[in-house]
Short mmCIF file of C-alpha atoms in Angstrom, two decimals:
data_model
loop_
_atom_site.label_atom_id
_atom_site.label_comp_id
_atom_site.label_asym_id
_atom_site.label_seq_id
_atom_site.Cartn_x
_atom_site.Cartn_y
_atom_site.Cartn_z
CA MET A 289 249.97 231.39 -126.17
CA SER A 290 250.46 231.23 -122.39
CA ASP A 291 253.19 233.09 -120.53
CA SER A 292 254.94 229.79 -119.79
CA GLN A 293 254.98 228.91 -123.48
CA THR A 294 256.32 232.37 -124.32
CA TYR A 295 259.17 232.03 -121.86
CA GLU A 296 259.96 228.51 -123.02
CA LEU A 297 260.15 229.70 -126.60
CA SER A 298 262.31 232.66 -125.62
CA TYR A 299 264.78 230.54 -123.70
CA SER A 300 265.12 228.03 -126.48
CA GLN A 301 265.86 230.81 -128.97
CA LEU A 302 268.52 232.59 -126.92
CA PRO A 303 271.89 232.73 -128.69
CA ALA A 304 274.38 230.10 -127.61
CA THR A 305 277.08 231.21 -125.21
CA SER A 306 280.70 230.11 -125.11
CA TYR A 307 283.50 229.56 -122.64
CA ALA A 308 284.70 233.10 -123.37
CA ASP A 309 281.33 234.45 -122.19
CA TRP A 310 281.38 232.35 -119.01
CA ASP A 311 284.96 233.24 -118.15
CA ARG A 312 284.41 236.95 -118.79
CA THR A 313 281.30 236.93 -116.60
CA ASP A 314 283.09 235.05 -113.81
CA THR A 315 285.93 237.56 -113.93
CA TRP A 316 283.56 240.54 -113.86
CA PHE A 317 281.56 239.34 -110.84
CA ASN A 318 284.72 238.25 -109.02
CA SER A 319 286.17 241.74 -109.42
CA PHE A 320 283.41 242.99 -107.10
CA LEU A 321 282.63 239.97 -104.91
CA VAL A 322 285.85 237.98 -104.53
CA PRO A 323 288.69 240.33 -103.51
CA ALA A 324 292.27 239.68 -104.55
CA ASP A 325 293.82 237.30 -102.04
CA PRO A 326 297.63 236.98 -101.84
CA VAL A 327 297.36 233.95 -99.53
CA LEU A 328 295.20 231.99 -101.97
CA ASP A 329 297.39 233.12 -104.86
CA ALA A 330 300.48 231.87 -103.02
CA GLY A 331 298.79 228.53 -102.48
CA VAL A 332 298.00 228.21 -106.18
CA ALA A 333 301.59 229.16 -107.04
CA ASN A 334 302.92 226.53 -104.62
CA ALA A 335 300.67 223.87 -106.14
CA THR A 336 301.77 224.80 -109.66
CA LYS A 337 305.45 224.81 -108.64
CA ASN A 338 305.01 221.26 -107.37
CA GLY A 339 303.40 220.06 -110.57
CA LEU A 340 299.81 219.71 -109.35
CA LEU A 341 297.11 219.95 -112.00
CA ASP A 342 294.98 223.10 -112.23
CA ILE A 343 291.72 221.31 -111.40
CA ALA A 344 290.72 222.93 -108.11
CA VAL A 345 287.43 224.78 -107.75
CA SER A 346 287.25 228.30 -109.16
CA ALA A 347 287.47 231.43 -107.01
CA SER A 348 283.70 231.96 -107.10
CA GLN A 349 283.07 228.33 -106.25
CA GLY A 350 285.53 228.58 -103.36
CA LYS A 351 283.68 231.65 -102.10
CA PHE A 352 280.41 229.72 -102.35
CA LEU A 353 281.83 226.90 -100.21
CA TYR A 354 283.03 229.45 -97.66
CA LEU A 355 279.63 231.15 -97.52
CA LEU A 356 277.85 227.81 -97.27
CA ALA A 357 280.00 226.67 -94.36
CA LYS A 358 279.50 230.05 -92.65
CA SER A 359 275.73 229.94 -93.12
CA LEU A 360 275.60 226.44 -91.64
CA GLY A 361 277.70 227.51 -88.68
CA ALA A 362 279.85 224.49 -89.50
CA LYS A 363 282.27 223.38 -86.81
CA LYS A 364 283.33 220.07 -88.35
CA ILE A 365 283.95 219.59 -92.08
CA VAL A 366 285.21 216.58 -94.02
CA GLU A 367 286.69 217.06 -97.49
CA VAL A 368 287.23 214.13 -99.84
CA GLY A 369 290.01 215.07 -102.25
CA THR A 370 292.10 218.07 -101.24
CA LEU A 371 294.61 218.42 -104.09
CA GLY A 372 296.72 221.47 -103.14
CA GLY A 373 294.30 222.76 -100.55
CA TYR A 374 292.61 225.59 -102.47
CA SER A 375 289.06 224.59 -101.53
CA THR A 376 290.39 223.50 -98.14
CA THR A 377 291.55 227.05 -97.48
CA TRP A 378 288.15 228.50 -98.29
CA LEU A 379 286.35 225.96 -96.10
CA ALA A 380 288.75 226.19 -93.17
CA ARG A 381 288.47 229.97 -93.13
CA ALA A 382 284.76 229.58 -92.39
CA LEU A 383 285.40 227.53 -89.25
CA PRO A 384 285.14 229.17 -85.84
CA GLU A 385 287.80 228.86 -83.17
CA GLY A 386 288.04 225.19 -82.24
CA GLY A 387 286.58 224.13 -85.58
CA GLU A 388 288.07 221.19 -87.46
CA LEU A 389 288.47 220.17 -91.08
CA LEU A 390 289.49 216.63 -91.97
CA GLY A 391 290.97 216.31 -95.46
CA LEU A 392 291.21 212.90 -97.13
CA GLU A 393 293.79 212.74 -99.93
CA LEU A 394 295.11 209.78 -101.89
CA GLU A 395 298.44 211.31 -102.94
CA ALA A 396 301.07 212.04 -100.28
CA LYS A 397 302.57 214.76 -102.48
CA HIS A 398 299.23 216.56 -102.71
CA ALA A 399 298.70 216.35 -98.96
CA LYS A 400 302.18 217.74 -98.35
CA VAL A 401 301.55 220.74 -100.60
CA ALA A 402 298.12 221.28 -99.05
CA GLY A 403 299.65 221.10 -95.58
CA GLU A 404 302.22 223.75 -96.51
CA ASN A 405 299.45 225.96 -97.82
CA MET A 406 297.42 225.55 -94.62
CA VAL A 407 300.40 226.64 -92.52
CA ASN A 408 301.03 229.61 -94.79
CA ALA A 409 297.36 230.58 -94.52
CA GLY A 410 297.46 230.39 -90.72
CA LEU A 411 295.05 227.45 -90.72
CA GLY A 412 297.37 224.64 -89.72
CA SER A 413 295.75 224.15 -86.32
CA LYS A 414 292.30 223.66 -87.85
CA VAL A 415 293.13 221.16 -90.61
CA LYS A 416 294.24 217.54 -90.47
CA PHE A 417 295.03 215.37 -93.48
CA ILE A 418 294.76 211.60 -93.82
CA VAL A 419 296.71 210.14 -96.74
CA GLY A 420 295.42 207.04 -98.49
CA PRO A 421 292.37 205.74 -100.40
CA ALA A 422 289.52 207.99 -99.32
CA LEU A 423 286.89 205.26 -99.17
CA ALA A 424 288.94 203.24 -96.71
CA SER A 425 289.63 206.38 -94.67
CA LEU A 426 285.94 207.27 -94.58
CA LYS A 427 285.01 203.79 -93.40
CA GLU A 428 287.39 204.14 -90.47
CA ILE A 429 285.61 207.25 -89.18
CA PRO A 430 283.21 206.27 -86.36
CA THR A 431 279.53 206.89 -87.02
CA SER A 432 279.43 208.85 -83.78
CA THR A 433 281.73 211.49 -85.35
CA LYS A 434 279.17 213.86 -86.80
CA PHE A 435 280.20 216.43 -89.41
CA ASP A 436 278.21 219.51 -90.36
CA LEU A 437 279.41 219.55 -93.96
CA ALA A 438 281.02 217.13 -96.38
CA PHE A 439 282.61 218.25 -99.64
CA ILE A 440 283.37 215.50 -102.17
CA ASP A 441 285.74 216.45 -104.98
CA ALA A 442 287.58 213.25 -105.83
CA ASP A 443 287.67 210.48 -108.44
CA TRP A 444 284.32 210.27 -110.17
CA GLU A 445 284.16 206.47 -110.35
CA SER A 446 283.78 206.21 -106.57
CA ILE A 447 281.58 209.19 -105.71
CA ALA A 448 278.50 207.03 -105.06
CA GLU A 449 280.46 205.13 -102.41
CA TYR A 450 281.97 208.34 -101.01
CA PHE A 451 278.48 209.77 -100.71
CA GLN A 452 277.14 206.76 -98.81
CA GLU A 453 279.97 206.97 -96.29
CA ALA A 454 279.65 210.74 -96.00
CA LYS A 455 275.94 210.33 -95.32
CA ARG A 456 276.80 207.99 -92.45
CA ILE A 457 278.98 210.57 -90.70
CA VAL A 458 277.11 213.79 -91.49
CA LYS A 459 274.64 214.91 -88.84
CA SER A 460 270.91 215.28 -89.43
CA GLY A 461 270.45 218.64 -91.14
CA GLY A 462 274.04 218.56 -92.38
CA VAL A 463 274.98 219.12 -96.00
CA ILE A 464 276.86 217.02 -98.56
CA ILE A 465 278.22 218.73 -101.66
CA VAL A 466 279.49 216.66 -104.59
CA ASP A 467 281.46 218.55 -107.23
CA ASN A 468 281.81 217.82 -110.97
CA VAL A 469 278.49 216.06 -111.49
CA VAL A 470 277.55 217.62 -114.85
CA GLN A 471 280.86 217.17 -116.70
CA ASN A 472 280.12 219.36 -119.71
CA GLY A 473 276.72 217.71 -120.09
CA GLU A 474 278.17 214.22 -120.55
CA VAL A 475 276.25 212.74 -117.61
CA SER A 476 272.97 213.12 -119.50
CA ASN A 477 274.50 212.32 -122.90
CA PHE A 478 273.93 208.65 -123.73
CA GLY A 479 275.12 209.01 -127.31
CA GLU A 480 278.65 209.43 -128.61
CA LYS A 481 280.97 210.82 -125.97
CA ARG A 482 282.01 214.42 -126.70
CA ALA A 483 284.40 215.04 -123.82
CA GLU A 484 286.97 212.26 -123.57
CA TRP A 485 287.97 213.24 -120.03
CA ALA A 486 284.44 212.80 -118.68
CA GLU A 487 283.59 209.76 -116.54
CA PRO A 488 279.81 209.96 -116.10
CA GLU A 489 278.97 206.46 -114.85
CA GLY A 490 279.87 207.21 -111.24
CA VAL A 491 277.55 210.22 -111.21
CA ARG A 492 274.75 208.22 -112.82
CA ARG A 493 275.09 205.55 -110.14
CA LEU A 494 275.03 208.21 -107.43
CA VAL A 495 271.90 209.94 -108.72
CA LYS A 496 270.07 206.63 -109.20
CA ALA A 497 270.94 205.64 -105.63
CA ILE A 498 269.71 208.97 -104.23
CA HIS A 499 266.45 208.61 -106.19
CA ASN A 500 265.27 205.92 -103.76
CA ASP A 501 267.13 207.17 -100.69
CA ASN A 502 264.77 208.38 -97.99
CA GLU A 503 267.63 209.64 -95.81
CA VAL A 504 268.53 212.65 -97.97
CA GLU A 505 266.97 215.39 -100.06
CA ALA A 506 269.05 216.55 -103.01
CA THR A 507 269.24 218.60 -106.17
CA VAL A 508 271.83 219.37 -108.84
CA ILE A 509 272.79 222.89 -109.88
CA GLY A 510 274.51 223.34 -113.23
CA THR A 511 277.27 225.96 -113.34
CA VAL A 512 279.27 227.77 -116.00
CA GLY A 513 282.33 229.94 -115.48
CA SER A 514 286.11 229.89 -115.62
CA LYS A 515 286.04 226.11 -115.06
CA GLY A 516 283.68 225.49 -117.96
CA TYR A 517 280.25 223.81 -117.86
CA ASP A 518 279.79 221.59 -114.83
CA GLY A 519 277.73 221.53 -111.65
CA PHE A 520 277.39 220.26 -108.12
CA LEU A 521 274.98 218.08 -106.18
CA TYR A 522 273.59 219.60 -102.98
CA ALA A 523 272.14 217.16 -100.45
CA ILE A 524 270.73 217.57 -96.96
CA ARG A 525 270.87 214.67 -94.52
CA LYS A 526 267.45 214.13 -92.98
#
């Protein structure tokens, strides 16, 4: 038996893990790598007080977005779907002086809460919100406006269209991140649906479109943690 066969057999025979394992592991790593942050906590509390759903990225995912933006040296970021501004805070913190983040949000209430959180975080001068359907807002951005990073975390039905517009306004060598593309494994499950909240068709359309798209290179990374089993698509604009 070859080494590759041995490893394949070992992986397939590993005991199944659960949400409790993922959450515990997330919490353990975060205790060392993601320090307690009263500003972020206040933003979450403000979002909860205003009735916003607890569907923002996790702390470790927020830290990843921050590190990604820092490593890119991003000066201009566009975010599709801001909710209460949790991921926005992480991304905006990575911007240098004079950097800009444009947040596109459908719901005026969400944008208001996110705006309050940006001011409280001392980031109000770096972040601008546009309220309305994100696809229409994206289409109004001139092609000449080149962003270093796009983060798409909005309604799943339209992510293929969001991606196409993001690709138009992201510079060559820039990065597009699409969140929630695994959806507890439902995207690759063509049998009976197991997670009623999942909406996999938009992701399937996106991945099929990228398959024949010579303007980007992309991959999908599955993730587990305090937000369950999901993943993100990472694309580089050629």
